[in-house]
Coordinates of C-alpha atoms in Angstrom, one line a residue:
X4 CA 37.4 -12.1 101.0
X5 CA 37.2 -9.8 104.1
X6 CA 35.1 -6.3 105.3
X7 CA 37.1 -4.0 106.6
X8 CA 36.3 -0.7 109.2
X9 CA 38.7 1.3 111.2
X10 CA 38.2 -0.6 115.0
X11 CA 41.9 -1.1 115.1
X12 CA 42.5 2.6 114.5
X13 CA 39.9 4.2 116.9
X14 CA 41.5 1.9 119.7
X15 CA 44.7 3.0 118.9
X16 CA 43.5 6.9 118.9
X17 CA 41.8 6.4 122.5
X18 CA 45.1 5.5 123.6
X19 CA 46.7 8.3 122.6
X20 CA 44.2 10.6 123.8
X21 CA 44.4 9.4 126.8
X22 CA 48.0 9.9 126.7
X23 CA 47.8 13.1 125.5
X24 CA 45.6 14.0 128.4
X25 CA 47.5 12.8 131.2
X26 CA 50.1 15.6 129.8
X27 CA 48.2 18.2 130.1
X28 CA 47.0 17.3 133.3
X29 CA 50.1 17.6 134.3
X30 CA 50.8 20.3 132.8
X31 CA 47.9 22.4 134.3
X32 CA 49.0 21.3 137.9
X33 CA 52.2 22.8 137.4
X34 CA 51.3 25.8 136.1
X35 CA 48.6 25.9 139.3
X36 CA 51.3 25.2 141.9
X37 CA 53.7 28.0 140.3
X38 CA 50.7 30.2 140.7
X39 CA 50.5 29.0 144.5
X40 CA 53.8 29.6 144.8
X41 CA 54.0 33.0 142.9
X42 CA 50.6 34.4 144.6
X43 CA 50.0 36.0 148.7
X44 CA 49.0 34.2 151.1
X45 CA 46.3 35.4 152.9
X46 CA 46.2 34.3 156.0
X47 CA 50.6 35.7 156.3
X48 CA 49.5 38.9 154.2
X49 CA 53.0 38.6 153.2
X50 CA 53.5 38.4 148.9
X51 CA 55.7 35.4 148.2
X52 CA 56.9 35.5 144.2
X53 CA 59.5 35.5 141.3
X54 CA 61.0 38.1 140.1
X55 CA 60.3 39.2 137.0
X56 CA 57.9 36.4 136.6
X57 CA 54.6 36.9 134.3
X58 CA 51.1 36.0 135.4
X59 CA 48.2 34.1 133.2
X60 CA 44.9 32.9 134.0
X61 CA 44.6 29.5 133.4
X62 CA 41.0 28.1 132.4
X63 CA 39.8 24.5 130.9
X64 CA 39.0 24.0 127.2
X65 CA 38.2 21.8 124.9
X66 CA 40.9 20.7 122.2
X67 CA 41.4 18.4 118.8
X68 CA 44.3 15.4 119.1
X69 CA 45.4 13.8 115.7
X70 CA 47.1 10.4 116.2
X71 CA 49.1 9.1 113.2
X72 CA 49.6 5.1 113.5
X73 CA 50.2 2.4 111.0
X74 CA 48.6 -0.7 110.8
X75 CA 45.1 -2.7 108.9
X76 CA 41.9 -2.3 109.4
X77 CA 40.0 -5.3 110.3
X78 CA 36.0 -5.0 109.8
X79 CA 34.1 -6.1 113.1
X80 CA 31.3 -8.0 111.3
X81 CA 33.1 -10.1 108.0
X82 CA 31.5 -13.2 106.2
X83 CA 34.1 -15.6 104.7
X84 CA 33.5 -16.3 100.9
X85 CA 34.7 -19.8 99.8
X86 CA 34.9 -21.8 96.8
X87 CA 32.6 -25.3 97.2
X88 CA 33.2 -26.5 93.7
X89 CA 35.2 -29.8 94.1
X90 CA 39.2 -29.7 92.8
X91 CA 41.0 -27.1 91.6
X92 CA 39.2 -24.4 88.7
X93 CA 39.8 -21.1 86.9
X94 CA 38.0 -17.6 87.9
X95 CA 35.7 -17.0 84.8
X96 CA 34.6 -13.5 86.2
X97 CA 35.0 -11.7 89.7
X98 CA 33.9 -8.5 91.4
X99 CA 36.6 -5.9 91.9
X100 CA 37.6 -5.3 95.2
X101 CA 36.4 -2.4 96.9
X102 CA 33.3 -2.9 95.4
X103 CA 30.1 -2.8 97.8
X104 CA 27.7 -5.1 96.9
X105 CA 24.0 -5.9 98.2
X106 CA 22.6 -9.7 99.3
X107 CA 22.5 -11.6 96.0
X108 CA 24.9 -9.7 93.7
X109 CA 27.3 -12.0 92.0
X110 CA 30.8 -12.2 93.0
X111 CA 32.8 -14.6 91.5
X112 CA 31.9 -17.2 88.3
X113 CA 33.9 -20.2 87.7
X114 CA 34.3 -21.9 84.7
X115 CA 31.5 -24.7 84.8
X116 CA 32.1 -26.0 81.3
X117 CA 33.6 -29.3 82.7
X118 CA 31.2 -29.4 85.2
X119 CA 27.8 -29.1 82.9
X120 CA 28.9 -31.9 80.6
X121 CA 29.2 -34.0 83.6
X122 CA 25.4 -32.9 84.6
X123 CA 24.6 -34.1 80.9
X124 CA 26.4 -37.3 81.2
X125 CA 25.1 -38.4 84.3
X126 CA 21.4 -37.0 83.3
X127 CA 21.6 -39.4 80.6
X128 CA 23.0 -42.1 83.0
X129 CA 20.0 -41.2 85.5
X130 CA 17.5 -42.0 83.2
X131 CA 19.2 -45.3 81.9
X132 CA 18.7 -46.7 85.9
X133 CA 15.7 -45.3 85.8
X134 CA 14.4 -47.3 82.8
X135 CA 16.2 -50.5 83.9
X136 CA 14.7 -50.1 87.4
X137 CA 11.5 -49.8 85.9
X138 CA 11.8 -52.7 83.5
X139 CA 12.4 -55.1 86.8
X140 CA 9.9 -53.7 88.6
X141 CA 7.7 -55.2 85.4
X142 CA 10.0 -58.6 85.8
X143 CA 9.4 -58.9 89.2
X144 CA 5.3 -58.2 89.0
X145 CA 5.6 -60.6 85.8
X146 CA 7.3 -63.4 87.5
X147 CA 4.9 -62.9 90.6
X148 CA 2.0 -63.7 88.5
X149 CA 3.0 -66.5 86.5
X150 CA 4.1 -68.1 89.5
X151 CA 1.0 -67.5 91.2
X152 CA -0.7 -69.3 88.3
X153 CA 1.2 -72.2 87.8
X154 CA 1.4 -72.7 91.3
X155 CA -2.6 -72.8 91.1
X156 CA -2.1 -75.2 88.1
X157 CA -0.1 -77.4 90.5
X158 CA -2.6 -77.8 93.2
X159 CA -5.5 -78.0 90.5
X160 CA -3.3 -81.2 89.3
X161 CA -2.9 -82.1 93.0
X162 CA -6.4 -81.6 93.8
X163 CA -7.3 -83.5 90.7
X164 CA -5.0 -86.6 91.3
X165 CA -6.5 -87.0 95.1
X166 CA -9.6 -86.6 93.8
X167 CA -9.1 -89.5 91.3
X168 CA -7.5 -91.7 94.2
X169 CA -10.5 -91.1 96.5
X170 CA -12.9 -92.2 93.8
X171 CA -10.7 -95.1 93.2
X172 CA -10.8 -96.0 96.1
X173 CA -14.3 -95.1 97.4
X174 CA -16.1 -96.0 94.0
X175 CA -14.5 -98.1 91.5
X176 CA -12.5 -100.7 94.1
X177 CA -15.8 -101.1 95.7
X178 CA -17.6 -101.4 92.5
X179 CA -15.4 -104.0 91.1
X180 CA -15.8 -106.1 93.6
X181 CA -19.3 -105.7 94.2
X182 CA -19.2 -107.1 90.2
X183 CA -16.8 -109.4 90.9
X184 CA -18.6 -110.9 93.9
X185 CA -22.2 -110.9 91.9
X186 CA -20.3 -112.8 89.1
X187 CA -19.3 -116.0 91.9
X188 CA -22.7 -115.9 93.2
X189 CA -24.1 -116.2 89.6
X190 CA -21.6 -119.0 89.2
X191 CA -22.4 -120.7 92.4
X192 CA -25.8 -120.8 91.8
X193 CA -25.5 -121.9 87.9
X194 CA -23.3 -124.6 89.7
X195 CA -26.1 -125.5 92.1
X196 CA -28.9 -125.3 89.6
X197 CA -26.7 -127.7 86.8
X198 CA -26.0 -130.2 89.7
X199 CA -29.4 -130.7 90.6
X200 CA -30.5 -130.4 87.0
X201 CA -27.9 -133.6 86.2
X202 CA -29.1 -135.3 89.1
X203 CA -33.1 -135.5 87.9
X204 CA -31.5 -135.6 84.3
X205 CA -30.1 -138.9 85.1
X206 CA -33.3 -140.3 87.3
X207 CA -35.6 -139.2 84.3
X208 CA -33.1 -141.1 81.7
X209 CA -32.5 -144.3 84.1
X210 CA -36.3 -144.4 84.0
X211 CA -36.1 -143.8 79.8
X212 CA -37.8 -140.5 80.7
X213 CA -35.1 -138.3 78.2
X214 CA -32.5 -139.6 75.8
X215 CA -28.8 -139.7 76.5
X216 CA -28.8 -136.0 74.2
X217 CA -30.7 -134.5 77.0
X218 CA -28.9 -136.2 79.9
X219 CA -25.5 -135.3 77.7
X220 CA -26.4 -131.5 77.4
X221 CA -27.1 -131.1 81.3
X222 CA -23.7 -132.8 81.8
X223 CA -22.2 -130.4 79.6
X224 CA -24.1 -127.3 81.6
X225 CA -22.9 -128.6 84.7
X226 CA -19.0 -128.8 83.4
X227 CA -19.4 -125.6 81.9
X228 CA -21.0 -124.0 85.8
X229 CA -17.9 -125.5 87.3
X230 CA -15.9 -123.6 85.0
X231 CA -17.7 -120.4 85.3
X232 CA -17.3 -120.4 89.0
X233 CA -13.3 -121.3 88.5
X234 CA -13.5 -118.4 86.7
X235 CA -15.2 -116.1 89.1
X236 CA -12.7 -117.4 91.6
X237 CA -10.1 -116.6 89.8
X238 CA -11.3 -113.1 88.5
X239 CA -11.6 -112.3 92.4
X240 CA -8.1 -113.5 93.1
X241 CA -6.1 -111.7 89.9
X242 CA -8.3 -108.1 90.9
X243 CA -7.0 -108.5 94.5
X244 CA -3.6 -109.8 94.2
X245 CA -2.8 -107.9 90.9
X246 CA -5.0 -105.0 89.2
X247 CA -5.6 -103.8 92.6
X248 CA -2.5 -102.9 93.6
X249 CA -1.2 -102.0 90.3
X250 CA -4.4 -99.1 90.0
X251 CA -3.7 -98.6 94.0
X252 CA 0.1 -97.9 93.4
X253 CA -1.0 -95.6 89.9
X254 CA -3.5 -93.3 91.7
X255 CA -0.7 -93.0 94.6
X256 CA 1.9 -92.0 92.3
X257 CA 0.1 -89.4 90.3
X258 CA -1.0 -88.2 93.7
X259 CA 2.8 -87.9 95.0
X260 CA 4.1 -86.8 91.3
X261 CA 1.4 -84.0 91.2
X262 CA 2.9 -82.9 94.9
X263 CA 6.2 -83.0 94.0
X264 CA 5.6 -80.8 90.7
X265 CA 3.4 -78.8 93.4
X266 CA 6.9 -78.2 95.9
X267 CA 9.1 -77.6 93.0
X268 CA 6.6 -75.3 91.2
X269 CA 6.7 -73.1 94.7
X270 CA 10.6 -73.9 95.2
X271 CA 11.3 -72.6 90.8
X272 CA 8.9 -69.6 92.0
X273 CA 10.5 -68.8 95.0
X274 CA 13.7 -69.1 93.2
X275 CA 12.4 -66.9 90.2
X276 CA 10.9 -64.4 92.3
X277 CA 13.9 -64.0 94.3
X278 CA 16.1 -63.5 91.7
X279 CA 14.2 -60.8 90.3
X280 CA 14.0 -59.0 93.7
X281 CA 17.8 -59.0 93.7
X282 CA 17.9 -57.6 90.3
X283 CA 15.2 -54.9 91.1
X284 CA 17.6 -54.0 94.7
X285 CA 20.4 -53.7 92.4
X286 CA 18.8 -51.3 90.0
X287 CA 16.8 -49.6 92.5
X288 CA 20.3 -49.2 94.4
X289 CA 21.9 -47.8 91.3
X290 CA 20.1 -45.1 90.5
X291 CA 19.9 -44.0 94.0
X292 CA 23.5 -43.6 93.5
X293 CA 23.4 -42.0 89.6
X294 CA 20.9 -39.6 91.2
X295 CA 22.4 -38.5 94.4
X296 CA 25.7 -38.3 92.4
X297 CA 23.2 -36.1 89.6
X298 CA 22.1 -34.0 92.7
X299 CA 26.1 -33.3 94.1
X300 CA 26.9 -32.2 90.1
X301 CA 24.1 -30.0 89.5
X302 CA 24.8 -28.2 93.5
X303 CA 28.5 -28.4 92.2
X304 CA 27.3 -26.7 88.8
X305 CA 25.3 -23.7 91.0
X306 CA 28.2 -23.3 93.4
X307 CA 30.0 -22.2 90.3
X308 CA 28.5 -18.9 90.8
X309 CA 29.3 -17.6 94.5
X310 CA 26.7 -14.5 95.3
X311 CA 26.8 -12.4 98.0
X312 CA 25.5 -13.9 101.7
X313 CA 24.8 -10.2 102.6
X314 CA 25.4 -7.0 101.9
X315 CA 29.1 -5.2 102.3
X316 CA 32.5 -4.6 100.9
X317 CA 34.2 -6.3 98.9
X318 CA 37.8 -7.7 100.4
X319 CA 40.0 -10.1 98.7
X320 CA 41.7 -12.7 101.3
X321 CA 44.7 -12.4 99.3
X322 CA 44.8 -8.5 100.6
X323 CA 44.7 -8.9 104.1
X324 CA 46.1 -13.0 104.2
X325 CA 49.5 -14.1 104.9
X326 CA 52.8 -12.7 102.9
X327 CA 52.7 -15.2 100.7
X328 CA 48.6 -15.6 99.4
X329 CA 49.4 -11.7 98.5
X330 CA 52.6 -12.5 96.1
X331 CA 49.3 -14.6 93.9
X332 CA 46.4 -11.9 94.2
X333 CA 42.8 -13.2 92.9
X334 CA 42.2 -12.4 89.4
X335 CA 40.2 -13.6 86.7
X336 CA 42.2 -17.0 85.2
X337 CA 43.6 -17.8 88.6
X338 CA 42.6 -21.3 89.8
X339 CA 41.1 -21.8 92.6
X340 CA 40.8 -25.1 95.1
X341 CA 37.8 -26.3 97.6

């Protein structure tokens, strides 16, 4: 739509006015040579004239010109109204041209129907993204947390298993053997003590000191030391060789089994956790896009209605456009494009 005024017109009236004046210009300095001609000359004092020619004085005035031209008019200061609304819709309602309007007055409304259902739509979708980026953002805290604890679990366990190995190590080995060395020296010295009991037992009965019962039972004591320091021998040898390594080898498994379940515990929660980040990007990245798409309906939705930028006159383009935008004026029902 275009303002129009009448620019065009008054430049085309100047013109003529000045042609206009040039004429009588002309005219006047004919007219004041024939009176040269016609009058005396003074310094002669002989009359030069026509004959039978009349005489006028000639004097400057003011006069109206009318100029009649054809052509538009074409306002100096015009503001462009165009459609923003996205494809191709029908004029619900428009201002009639010629009409002067102030800042704000509508001029055009465009069917929105289509338009407001799609605000609906995607309201509806808005707060679906919304909902679904909320629920991650709950997954994603969630799955921080319960990784956070079982990974504490994990070193507990770790903690726990080292623990056991250093007071394996540091208390029960050296308890064990402190036991199992008491035990030979308690056989040694039962040793000692039957030898030297058998020795005095069999003096004492050479000398028919004791009977054979007595020298018998300190035989028997001293068979049964030798065996009890056999034994100690042997407990010492089977703890080293064998239940020491096998309780070694058990405290240094659960120690590297509870690190293991430590790594993967951190590797299942890094895993976890990133997973859930990626689904919280994703839903966090649609709705951006269901609300910006939200925000472009709702500004295509108010450009349905096209107000005035300013006050003026009303001028449809398809008035002063080419020959052929005037053969389909602007009307209400028409459809319109971007």
């Amino acid at each position: 739509m275009n303002a129009a005024s009448g620019d065009r017109r008054r430049g085309m009236g100047l013109a003529g006015v000045m042609a206009v004046v040039a004429t009588v210009v002309l005219v006047i300095a004919a007219v004041a040579g024939w009176t040269l001609l016609g009058g005396e000359s003074e310094d002669s004092g002989t009359a030069v004239g026509i004959e039978g020619a009349q005489w006028y004085r000639v004097e400057p005035q003011s006069f109206d010109l009318t100029v009649v031209a054809s052509g538009e008019l074409q306002a100096a200061d015009q503001t462009e109204v165009k459609s923003e609304v996205e494809g191709r819709v029908a004029i619900v309602e428009i201002v009639e041209e010629g009409t002067f309007v102030e800042k704000g007055d509508v001029l055009v409304r465009l069917e929105s129907s289509d338009i407001a259902e799609k605000v609906e739509q995607e309201e509806l979708s808005v707060e679906t993204a919304r909902t679904e980026m909320t629920t991650a953002e709950q997954e994603l805290e969630i799955e921080r947390n319960e990784s956070a604890s079982e990974i504490r679990d994990a070193e507990v366990k770790l903690q726990l298993a080292e623990l056991d190995l250093a007071k394996w190590e540091e208390g029960e080995v050296v308890q064990k053997r402190l036991e199992l060395e008491l035990a030979l020296e308690k056989a040694e010295r039962r040793l000692k003590r039957a030898e030297d009991d058998l020795v005095n037992s069999q003096e004492l009965y050479e000398e028919k000191f004791i009977s054979f019962a007595e020298l018998d039972g300190d035989i028997v004591e001293k068979i049964e030391a030798e065996a009890g320091l056999e034994t100690a021998n042997l407990d010492i040898d089977v703890y080293e060789k064998y239940a020491f390594l096998r309780d070694k080898k058990q405290k240094e498994t659960s120690v590297a089994q509870a690190r293991d379940a430590l790594e993967n515990t951190k590797r299942n929660a890094e895993r976890s956790i990133s997973g859930d980040q990626a689904r919280l990007t994703s839903r966090v990245r649609r709705y951006r896009i269901r609300d910006e798409r939200l925000t472009e309906l709702r500004e295509q939705l108010e450009a349905t209605t096209i107000t005035a930028p300013e006050a003026g006159l009303v001028i449809y383009r398809t008035s002063t456009g080419p020959h052929w935008q005037r053969q389909d004026p602007i009307r209400q029902g028409r459809q319109v494009h971007q």
